[in-house]
Coordinates of C-alpha atoms in Angstrom, one line a residue:
M83 CA -29.6 -24.4 -21.0
S84 CA -28.0 -22.0 -23.4
R85 CA -24.7 -20.5 -22.1
A86 CA -25.9 -17.2 -23.5
A87 CA -29.1 -17.1 -21.4
W88 CA -27.8 -14.1 -19.4
H89 CA -27.9 -11.8 -22.4
A90 CA -30.8 -9.3 -21.8
R91 CA -33.0 -7.0 -23.9
I92 CA -33.9 -3.7 -22.3
E93 CA -37.2 -2.0 -23.1
C94 CA -38.5 1.4 -22.1
G95 CA -42.2 1.9 -22.6
G96 CA -42.5 -1.2 -24.7
T97 CA -39.8 0.0 -27.2
V98 CA -36.4 -1.8 -27.4
A99 CA -33.9 0.7 -26.0
G100 CA -30.8 -1.5 -26.0
A101 CA -29.1 -4.6 -24.5
G102 CA -27.8 -5.6 -21.1
F103 CA -26.4 -8.7 -19.3
L104 CA -27.0 -10.4 -16.0
V105 CA -24.2 -10.3 -13.5
G106 CA -26.1 -11.4 -10.3
P107 CA -29.3 -13.1 -9.4
R108 CA -31.2 -9.8 -10.0
T109 CA -28.6 -7.4 -11.2
V110 CA -28.2 -6.3 -14.9
L111 CA -25.6 -4.0 -16.4
T112 CA -26.4 -1.7 -19.3
C113 CA -25.6 1.8 -20.6
A114 CA -26.9 4.9 -18.8
H115 CA -28.2 6.3 -22.1
V116 CA -30.2 3.1 -22.7
V117 CA -32.3 3.9 -19.6
Q118 CA -32.4 7.7 -20.0
N119 CA -36.2 7.8 -20.4
R120 CA -36.9 5.6 -17.4
D121 CA -38.7 8.5 -15.6
R122 CA -41.2 8.7 -18.4
A123 CA -41.9 5.0 -19.2
A124 CA -41.8 1.6 -17.5
L125 CA -38.4 -0.1 -17.6
T126 CA -38.4 -3.8 -18.3
V127 CA -35.8 -6.6 -18.9
S128 CA -36.3 -9.9 -20.7
F129 CA -34.0 -12.7 -21.7
P130 CA -34.4 -13.8 -25.3
N131 CA -32.9 -17.2 -24.6
R132 CA -35.3 -17.8 -21.7
R133 CA -38.6 -16.5 -23.0
D134 CA -40.4 -18.4 -20.2
L135 CA -39.1 -15.9 -17.7
G136 CA -41.2 -13.1 -19.3
E137 CA -40.6 -9.5 -18.8
L138 CA -39.3 -8.3 -15.4
T139 CA -39.7 -4.8 -14.1
A140 CA -36.4 -3.1 -13.3
A141 CA -35.1 0.0 -11.5
V142 CA -31.8 1.9 -11.8
A143 CA -29.8 1.1 -8.6
V144 CA -26.5 2.7 -9.7
H145 CA -25.9 5.4 -12.3
G146 CA -22.4 6.0 -13.6
G147 CA -22.9 9.8 -13.8
W148 CA -23.3 10.1 -17.6
A149 CA -24.3 13.7 -18.2
G150 CA -26.2 13.1 -21.5
G151 CA -23.5 13.8 -24.2
W152 CA -22.1 11.0 -26.4
T153 CA -18.6 11.9 -25.3
D154 CA -19.5 12.2 -21.6
P155 CA -17.9 9.6 -19.3
G156 CA -19.8 7.3 -17.0
D157 CA -22.2 5.7 -19.5
L158 CA -23.1 2.8 -17.2
A159 CA -26.2 1.8 -15.3
V160 CA -26.8 -1.0 -12.8
L161 CA -30.4 -2.3 -12.9
E162 CA -32.1 -4.2 -10.1
L163 CA -34.9 -6.6 -11.0
T164 CA -37.9 -7.1 -8.9
R165 CA -37.0 -10.8 -8.3
D166 CA -34.1 -13.2 -8.7
V167 CA -33.9 -15.1 -12.0
P168 CA -32.7 -18.8 -12.2
L169 CA -29.9 -18.1 -14.6
Q170 CA -26.1 -18.4 -14.4
P171 CA -24.8 -14.8 -14.6
A172 CA -22.1 -13.7 -17.0
R173 CA -18.5 -14.6 -16.3
F174 CA -15.7 -12.1 -16.8
A175 CA -12.2 -12.5 -18.3
P176 CA -9.2 -10.7 -16.8
P177 CA -8.6 -7.1 -18.2
G178 CA -6.7 -7.1 -21.4
S179 CA -8.0 -10.4 -22.6
E180 CA -9.6 -8.7 -25.6
Q181 CA -6.2 -7.9 -27.1
G182 CA -4.1 -9.9 -29.5
G183 CA -6.6 -9.9 -32.4
A184 CA -9.2 -12.2 -30.9
D185 CA -12.6 -12.1 -32.4
L186 CA -15.1 -10.5 -30.0
E187 CA -18.9 -11.0 -30.0
A188 CA -21.8 -8.7 -29.1
Y189 CA -25.4 -9.7 -28.8
G190 CA -27.7 -6.8 -29.7
F191 CA -31.2 -5.9 -30.7
P192 CA -31.3 -3.6 -33.8
D193 CA -34.5 -2.8 -35.7
G194 CA -36.0 -6.0 -37.1
Y195 CA -34.2 -8.4 -34.7
E196 CA -36.5 -8.7 -31.7
E197 CA -34.8 -12.0 -30.8
G198 CA -31.3 -10.5 -31.2
V199 CA -28.4 -10.8 -33.5
L200 CA -24.6 -11.2 -33.2
A201 CA -21.9 -8.8 -34.4
R202 CA -18.3 -9.8 -34.6
Y203 CA -15.6 -7.2 -33.9
R204 CA -12.0 -6.9 -32.8
A205 CA -10.3 -4.4 -30.4
V206 CA -8.0 -2.0 -32.3
S207 CA -5.6 -1.3 -29.5
R208 CA -5.1 -1.3 -25.7
T209 CA -5.0 2.5 -25.8
L210 CA -8.0 4.1 -24.3
I211 CA -9.8 6.9 -26.1
A212 CA -10.1 9.9 -23.7
D213 CA -9.1 7.4 -20.9
E214 CA -12.6 5.8 -21.3
W215 CA -13.2 3.7 -24.4
L216 CA -11.6 1.0 -26.4
Q217 CA -12.2 1.2 -30.2
L218 CA -13.8 -1.7 -32.0
E219 CA -13.6 -2.5 -35.7
A220 CA -15.5 -5.1 -37.6
A221 CA -13.8 -8.5 -37.9
S222 CA -14.8 -8.6 -41.6
A223 CA -16.3 -6.3 -44.3
H224 CA -19.6 -8.3 -44.1
G225 CA -22.0 -9.3 -41.5
Q226 CA -23.9 -7.4 -38.8
P227 CA -22.4 -4.0 -37.9
I228 CA -22.8 -2.6 -34.4
A229 CA -25.8 -0.3 -34.6
Q230 CA -28.5 1.2 -32.5
G231 CA -29.8 -1.6 -30.2
F232 CA -26.4 -2.9 -29.3
S233 CA -25.8 -0.3 -26.6
G234 CA -25.3 -2.1 -23.3
A235 CA -24.4 -5.4 -24.9
A236 CA -21.7 -7.5 -23.4
V237 CA -18.6 -7.8 -25.5
T238 CA -17.4 -11.4 -25.1
L239 CA -14.5 -13.7 -26.0
A240 CA -15.3 -16.9 -28.0
D241 CA -15.7 -18.8 -24.7
G242 CA -18.4 -16.4 -23.6
R243 CA -16.4 -14.5 -20.9
V244 CA -17.1 -10.7 -20.8
V245 CA -14.4 -8.2 -21.5
G246 CA -16.5 -5.0 -21.8
M247 CA -19.7 -3.4 -22.8
V248 CA -20.8 -1.7 -26.1
T249 CA -21.5 2.0 -25.6
Q250 CA -21.3 3.6 -29.1
A251 CA -21.8 2.8 -32.8
A252 CA -20.8 4.9 -35.9
D253 CA -23.5 7.2 -37.2
Q254 CA -23.0 5.8 -40.8
P255 CA -23.8 2.1 -41.3
E256 CA -20.9 1.8 -43.7
V257 CA -18.4 2.8 -41.0
R258 CA -18.0 -0.4 -39.2
V259 CA -16.5 0.8 -35.9
G260 CA -17.8 1.1 -32.4
R261 CA -16.6 1.7 -28.9
M262 CA -16.8 -0.3 -25.7
L263 CA -16.1 0.3 -22.0
P264 CA -13.6 -2.2 -20.9
T265 CA -14.3 -3.9 -17.5
E266 CA -11.6 -1.9 -15.6
V267 CA -13.3 1.4 -16.7
M268 CA -16.8 0.1 -15.9
A269 CA -15.5 -0.7 -12.4
R270 CA -14.8 3.0 -11.9
Y271 CA -18.5 3.7 -11.9
W272 CA -19.7 0.6 -10.1
Y273 CA -17.1 -0.5 -7.5
D274 CA -18.8 -3.9 -6.8
L275 CA -18.0 -5.0 -10.4
G276 CA -14.4 -5.4 -9.3
A277 CA -15.3 -8.3 -7.1
L278 CA -16.5 -10.2 -10.2
V279 CA -13.6 -9.6 -12.5
P280 CA -10.3 -11.6 -12.2
A281 CA -7.2 -9.6 -11.7
P282 CA -4.8 -9.5 -14.6
A283 CA -2.9 -12.8 -15.1
T284 CA -5.4 -14.8 -13.1
D285 CA -8.3 -17.0 -14.1
T286 CA -10.9 -16.7 -11.3
P287 CA -12.4 -13.7 -9.4
A288 CA -11.8 -15.4 -6.0
A289 CA -8.9 -13.1 -5.0
S290 CA -10.7 -10.0 -6.3
G291 CA -13.8 -10.9 -4.4
R292 CA -11.8 -11.4 -1.2
L293 CA -10.1 -8.1 -1.7
H294 CA -13.4 -6.2 -2.2
A295 CA -14.9 -7.9 0.9
L296 CA -12.0 -6.7 3.0
V297 CA -12.2 -3.2 1.6
R298 CA -15.9 -3.1 2.6
R299 CA -15.0 -4.3 6.1
A300 CA -12.3 -1.6 6.4
E301 CA -14.7 1.1 5.3
A302 CA -17.4 -0.1 7.7
A303 CA -14.8 -0.1 10.5
A304 CA -13.4 3.3 9.5
L305 CA -9.9 1.6 9.6
D306 CA -7.0 4.0 9.7
C307 CA -4.5 3.0 7.1
R308 CA -1.9 4.2 4.7
P309 CA -3.1 3.2 1.2
E310 CA 0.2 3.9 -0.5
R311 CA 2.1 1.7 1.9
L312 CA -0.3 -1.1 1.3
Y313 CA 0.1 -0.6 -2.4
R314 CA 3.9 -0.7 -2.3
D315 CA 3.9 -3.8 -0.1
A316 CA 1.6 -5.5 -2.6
V317 CA 3.7 -4.7 -5.7
G318 CA 7.1 -5.0 -4.2
P319 CA 10.2 -2.9 -4.8
F320 CA 10.2 -3.4 -8.6
G321 CA 6.5 -2.9 -9.1
P322 CA 4.9 0.1 -10.9
E323 CA 5.0 3.4 -9.1
P324 CA 1.7 4.7 -7.7
P325 CA 0.1 7.7 -9.3
A326 CA 1.9 10.9 -8.9
D327 CA -0.9 12.4 -6.7
G328 CA -1.1 9.2 -4.6
F329 CA -4.3 7.5 -3.5
A330 CA -7.2 9.4 -2.0
S331 CA -8.7 6.3 -0.3
L332 CA -8.1 2.6 0.4
R333 CA -10.7 1.8 -2.3
E334 CA -8.7 3.7 -4.9
A335 CA -5.5 1.9 -4.0
A336 CA -7.2 -1.5 -4.1
A337 CA -8.6 -0.8 -7.5
Y338 CA -5.2 0.4 -8.8
V339 CA -3.6 -2.9 -7.7
Q340 CA -6.4 -4.9 -9.4
W341 CA -6.5 -3.1 -12.7
Q342 CA -3.0 -1.7 -13.3
V343 CA -0.6 -4.3 -11.9
D344 CA 0.1 -7.4 -13.9
D345 CA 1.7 -9.4 -11.1
P346 CA -0.9 -12.2 -10.2
E347 CA 0.3 -12.1 -6.6
A348 CA -0.3 -8.4 -6.1
V349 CA -4.0 -8.6 -5.3
P350 CA -3.6 -11.5 -2.8
R351 CA -0.7 -9.7 -1.1
F352 CA -2.7 -6.5 -0.8
A353 CA -5.6 -8.5 0.6
D354 CA -3.4 -10.4 3.1
R355 CA -1.9 -7.2 4.4
L356 CA -5.3 -5.5 4.8
A357 CA -6.6 -8.6 6.5
G358 CA -3.7 -8.4 9.0
L359 CA -4.8 -4.8 9.8
L360 CA -8.4 -5.8 10.3
D361 CA -7.6 -9.0 12.3
P362 CA -4.1 -8.4 13.6
R363 CA -2.1 -11.4 14.9
P364 CA 0.9 -9.9 16.6
P365 CA 4.0 -12.0 16.5
A366 CA 5.8 -12.9 19.7
P367 CA 7.9 -10.2 21.1
A368 CA 11.7 -10.3 20.7
P369 CA 13.2 -12.9 23.0
D370 CA 14.5 -11.7 26.4
S371 CA 13.5 -8.1 25.7
G372 CA 9.9 -7.5 26.9
W373 CA 10.0 -4.0 25.4
A374 CA 6.9 -1.8 25.3
P375 CA 7.8 0.7 22.5
I376 CA 6.8 4.3 22.5
V377 CA 7.3 5.4 18.9
V378 CA 8.0 9.0 17.9
E379 CA 7.9 9.2 14.1
L380 CA 9.1 12.4 12.4
E381 CA 8.6 13.0 8.7
H382 CA 9.3 15.9 6.4
S383 CA 6.0 17.6 5.6
G384 CA 5.0 18.3 2.0
E385 CA 4.8 21.9 3.0
G386 CA 8.5 22.4 3.2
R387 CA 11.7 21.2 4.9
E388 CA 11.0 23.2 8.0
Q389 CA 7.5 21.6 8.4
V390 CA 7.4 18.3 10.2
T391 CA 4.7 15.7 10.7
V392 CA 5.0 14.2 14.2
Q393 CA 3.2 11.0 15.2
V394 CA 3.4 9.5 18.6
S395 CA 2.1 6.0 19.4
A396 CA 2.5 3.3 22.0
Y397 CA 2.4 -0.5 22.0
R398 CA 0.4 -2.5 24.4
E399 CA -0.3 -6.2 24.1
G400 CA 1.2 -6.2 20.6
Q401 CA -1.1 -3.5 19.3
R402 CA 0.0 0.0 18.2
R403 CA -2.2 2.7 19.6
R404 CA -1.9 6.2 18.2
V405 CA -1.5 9.0 20.8
A406 CA -1.3 12.0 18.6
V407 CA -0.3 13.3 15.2
Q408 CA 0.4 16.9 14.3
R409 CA 2.1 18.9 11.6
L410 CA 4.4 21.5 13.1
P411 CA 7.3 23.9 12.4
R412 CA 10.6 22.1 13.2
G413 CA 11.3 24.5 16.1
E414 CA 8.2 23.4 17.9
V415 CA 8.8 19.6 17.6
R416 CA 10.8 19.1 20.8
A417 CA 8.2 20.6 23.1
Y418 CA 5.4 18.7 21.4
V419 CA 7.2 15.4 21.7
Q420 CA 7.9 16.0 25.4
Q421 CA 4.2 16.4 26.1
R422 CA 3.0 13.5 23.9
V423 CA 5.6 11.0 25.1
D424 CA 4.4 11.7 28.6
D425 CA 0.8 11.0 27.4
A426 CA 2.0 7.8 25.7
F427 CA 3.1 6.3 29.1
A428 CA -0.6 6.3 30.1
L429 CA -1.2 3.6 27.5
L430 CA 1.5 1.2 28.7
A431 CA 0.8 -1.7 31.0
P432 CA 1.8 -1.0 34.6
D433 CA 4.7 -3.5 34.5
A434 CA 5.9 -2.7 31.0
E435 CA 9.5 -1.4 30.3
A436 CA 9.3 1.5 27.9
L437 CA 11.6 1.7 24.9
L438 CA 11.6 5.2 23.3
T439 CA 12.0 4.8 19.5
F440 CA 12.6 7.8 17.4
V441 CA 11.9 7.0 13.7
L442 CA 13.7 9.7 11.8
P443 CA 14.3 10.8 8.2
R444 CA 17.8 9.7 7.1
D445 CA 19.1 13.3 7.2
W446 CA 18.0 13.6 10.9
L447 CA 19.5 10.4 12.3
N448 CA 22.2 12.4 14.1
E449 CA 19.6 14.5 15.9
P450 CA 20.5 14.7 19.6
V451 CA 17.1 13.2 20.7
A452 CA 18.8 11.3 23.6
H453 CA 19.8 14.7 25.0
W454 CA 16.3 16.2 24.8
A455 CA 14.9 17.0 28.3
C456 CA 12.1 14.9 29.6
G457 CA 9.9 18.0 30.0
P458 CA 9.9 21.7 31.0
E459 CA 10.1 20.8 34.7
D460 CA 12.4 17.8 34.3
A461 CA 15.8 18.5 32.7
T462 CA 16.8 14.8 32.8
P463 CA 17.8 13.8 29.2
L464 CA 15.4 11.3 27.7
G465 CA 18.3 9.0 26.9
C466 CA 19.2 8.9 30.6
A467 CA 15.7 8.4 31.9
H468 CA 14.7 5.5 29.6
P469 CA 16.2 3.2 27.0
L470 CA 16.2 5.2 23.8
V471 CA 17.0 4.2 20.2
V472 CA 16.6 5.7 16.8
A473 CA 15.5 4.0 13.5
D474 CA 15.7 5.1 9.9
L475 CA 12.3 6.1 8.5
S476 CA 12.7 4.6 5.1
R477 CA 14.1 1.3 6.4
H478 CA 11.4 1.2 9.1
R479 CA 8.7 1.4 6.4
S480 CA 10.3 -0.9 3.8
A481 CA 8.6 -4.3 3.8
R482 CA 11.6 -5.8 2.0
L483 CA 14.1 -4.6 4.5
R484 CA 11.8 -5.4 7.5
H485 CA 11.6 -8.9 6.2
R486 CA 15.3 -9.2 6.0
L487 CA 15.8 -7.6 9.4
A488 CA 13.4 -10.0 11.0
H489 CA 15.4 -12.9 9.6
K490 CA 18.6 -11.4 10.8
W491 CA 17.3 -10.8 14.3
R492 CA 16.1 -14.4 14.5
A493 CA 19.6 -15.6 13.5
L494 CA 21.2 -13.3 16.1
A495 CA 18.9 -14.7 18.8
G496 CA 19.8 -18.2 17.9
S497 CA 23.5 -17.7 17.6
P498 CA 25.6 -19.4 20.3
G499 CA 28.6 -17.1 20.1
P500 CA 29.1 -13.5 21.0
T501 CA 28.0 -10.7 18.6
V502 CA 31.1 -9.1 17.0
L503 CA 31.3 -5.4 16.5
H504 CA 32.2 -4.7 12.9
R505 CA 34.3 -1.6 12.9
V506 CA 34.0 1.1 10.2
D507 CA 36.9 3.5 11.1
C508 CA 36.7 7.0 9.7
G509 CA 40.4 6.7 8.6
S510 CA 39.8 3.6 6.6
P511 CA 40.2 3.8 2.8
E512 CA 37.4 1.2 2.3
R513 CA 35.0 2.1 -0.4
P514 CA 31.2 1.9 0.2
L515 CA 30.7 -1.1 -2.2
G516 CA 33.6 -2.9 -0.5
L517 CA 32.1 -2.1 2.9
R518 CA 28.7 -3.4 1.8
K519 CA 30.3 -6.7 0.6
R520 CA 32.2 -7.1 3.9
L521 CA 29.2 -6.5 6.0
R522 CA 27.1 -8.9 3.9
D523 CA 29.8 -11.6 3.6
E524 CA 30.4 -11.5 7.4
D525 CA 26.7 -11.4 8.1
A526 CA 27.2 -8.4 10.4
G527 CA 24.8 -8.0 13.2
L528 CA 26.4 -5.0 14.8
A529 CA 28.4 -2.2 13.2
G530 CA 30.2 0.7 14.8
F531 CA 31.1 3.8 12.9
G532 CA 33.9 6.2 14.0
A533 CA 32.2 9.3 12.6
P534 CA 28.6 10.7 12.3
P535 CA 26.5 9.7 9.3
D536 CA 27.0 13.0 7.4
T537 CA 30.8 12.5 7.4
A538 CA 30.6 9.5 5.1
P539 CA 27.0 9.1 4.1
D540 CA 27.7 6.5 1.4
R541 CA 29.3 4.2 4.0
F542 CA 26.6 4.7 6.5
E543 CA 23.9 3.9 3.9
A544 CA 25.7 0.7 3.1
G545 CA 25.2 -0.3 6.7
L546 CA 21.6 0.7 6.7
N547 CA 20.7 -1.1 3.5
V548 CA 22.6 -4.4 3.9
P549 CA 20.8 -4.2 6.4
V550 CA 22.8 -4.4 9.6
P551 CA 20.4 -4.8 12.5
V552 CA 22.3 -2.5 15.0
L553 CA 24.5 0.6 14.2
L554 CA 26.3 2.8 16.7
W555 CA 28.3 6.0 16.2
P556 CA 29.4 9.1 18.0
R557 CA 27.2 12.1 17.2
T558 CA 30.3 14.4 17.2
G559 CA 33.9 13.8 16.4
C560 CA 35.8 13.4 13.1
A561 CA 34.4 15.7 10.4
T562 CA 36.3 14.0 7.5
T563 CA 37.4 10.6 6.5
G564 CA 40.7 9.1 5.2
H565 CA 42.9 10.8 7.7
P566 CA 45.9 8.9 9.1
G567 CA 46.7 7.9 12.6
P568 CA 44.6 7.7 15.8
C569 CA 41.6 10.0 16.0
P570 CA 38.5 10.6 18.2
G571 CA 36.6 8.1 16.0
S572 CA 39.0 5.3 16.5
A573 CA 39.2 6.1 20.2
F574 CA 35.4 5.8 20.4
L575 CA 35.4 2.4 18.7
D576 CA 38.3 1.2 20.9
A577 CA 36.3 2.0 24.0
L578 CA 33.0 0.7 22.6
S579 CA 34.1 -2.7 21.5
P580 CA 35.0 -4.1 25.0
Y581 CA 31.9 -2.4 26.5
L582 CA 29.6 -4.4 24.2
D583 CA 31.5 -7.7 24.5
G584 CA 29.1 -10.5 25.5
V585 CA 26.0 -8.3 25.4
P586 CA 23.0 -9.9 23.5
P587 CA 21.8 -7.5 20.8
A588 CA 18.3 -7.5 22.3
E589 CA 19.7 -6.1 25.5
L590 CA 21.6 -3.2 23.8
P591 CA 19.0 -0.5 24.4
R592 CA 19.2 -1.2 28.1
H593 CA 23.0 -1.4 28.1
I594 CA 23.4 1.9 26.2
W595 CA 20.9 3.5 28.6
R596 CA 23.2 2.6 31.5
L597 CA 26.2 3.9 29.5
R598 CA 24.5 7.2 28.9
E599 CA 23.8 7.5 32.7
E600 CA 27.4 6.7 33.4
A601 CA 28.6 9.4 31.0
A602 CA 26.3 12.0 32.4
A603 CA 27.4 11.2 35.9
D604 CA 31.1 11.4 35.1
A605 CA 33.2 14.0 36.7
D606 CA 33.9 15.3 33.2
P607 CA 30.7 14.4 31.3
D608 CA 31.7 16.5 28.2
G609 CA 34.9 14.5 28.0
H610 CA 33.4 11.0 28.4
W611 CA 33.9 8.9 25.3
A612 CA 30.2 7.9 25.3
R613 CA 28.7 11.3 25.8
D614 CA 27.2 11.5 22.3
V615 CA 26.7 7.8 21.5
Q616 CA 23.8 7.2 19.1
L617 CA 22.2 3.7 18.9
L618 CA 20.2 2.7 15.8
W619 CA 18.3 -0.5 16.8
D620 CA 15.3 -1.7 14.8
D621 CA 14.0 -5.2 15.6
P622 CA 10.7 -5.6 13.6
R623 CA 9.5 -8.2 16.1
C624 CA 9.2 -5.4 18.6
Y625 CA 7.0 -3.3 16.3
P626 CA 4.5 -6.0 15.2
E627 CA 1.8 -3.8 13.7
P628 CA 2.8 -2.8 10.1
P629 CA 3.6 0.9 9.7
A630 CA 1.0 1.1 7.0
S631 CA -1.8 1.1 9.5
L632 CA -1.5 4.6 11.0
H633 CA -1.9 7.1 8.3
T634 CA -4.5 8.5 5.8
P635 CA -8.0 7.4 6.9
V636 CA -10.3 5.7 4.5
A637 CA -12.2 8.3 2.4

């Protein structure tokens, strides 16, 4: 059987209107303008290399939105035949395969060639004309030009794999140029095409097909997800940035990964992450902790620095369950959190031990959340009522840092010796890069700072980004660094070090909770060294559901 049997001739009312090509048992692709008269005459499809199949009636199943002008976008139509045909459909090459000066073929049906004729062309450039078409120029000054009757023809490589579809020819026969829609543009107008086309730098459509099947499942399930987070996890920290206006839907993010990212592992990574959201397999909880986190996530809103998006969720049986999400003025956040945290306790198992986790923007990590009252009728500070920790928002959402943190927490759990507090005194002359090297070389699991983050932000960021799993500091104290002699910061670290001696890192939230109670109950609570202790504790094993799963719903 001819490998070109999938080339099709499209007739409307018995007159050849153009070409097409079979992509499924009863699915044919062509141009929308080829079938523009379908309402006035019968639409039929035949296969010149399999005349025994005869003419098959067809109907337009998908229209790309072409408005009727030659420069209007969306000139694509998907035809459905009345029955399956026993032919192998066309195979597709990865996007960009038409480049490099390769000869390209098109099988069309101009006047006088009922059986069809071949034209040989080359792609001029990878640059799209009007973000829609690639320009084609004849491979030689002789031979068949692209003319009327080629519209809808597959543009193929020498091995027969499809790289696009002919849409336009020059008005003058002596001008031997044409235009084609490349496959990645065609997929804008028929999403299912993406499942048939290999991603860049791959050879088969298996990964693309799996990705599209998962996106369909997510849409059917109305899965809540954060498409940009999925995208960033797929492309990694050095991959291309997403579009400036983000992704309107999961489908749009998946298509961007498939068509715009050259990394052959990006599509499988995106699919794996999406599969994990659809069929979550939570990892085992952190050893010896048994925490049931209630997560309060605060994020600067796009509407201004004083607008905050607040999201509260709770974990039960390894699943993150959203309680509420709201955009509020900053002054209303505390009251809203008090109410919603109370609601979150209703989702916890009866015997669960709650761990309040405030995931904060970096410039809010010193916020006195442990001092917020439990509610309007209960003045007990949250940090005295429950174990309470903070986490850095960007670190909490970074797949790269979460991966490294998980590795460090496993190492801490398996370490036979005590966890050492690595001091960062506010009077030390140590530069941020030197601190980063020290913390990394010593594989620090626990770092104590003598001053709040905004006193020496570069040093603090070094601890966050190494990353050190646990950071502690006093919310108040020294306002400058580099000063000589004893100071409140060094006194804080002097007292903290023996208090933490021998405490497993997984137990630190419970230990600091008791310390806060002790400070609050002291005869001079304002003078207690631990009154304003802040604990940043972020064990990814305690938050098994990826943070990508609780944002923008699928459009």
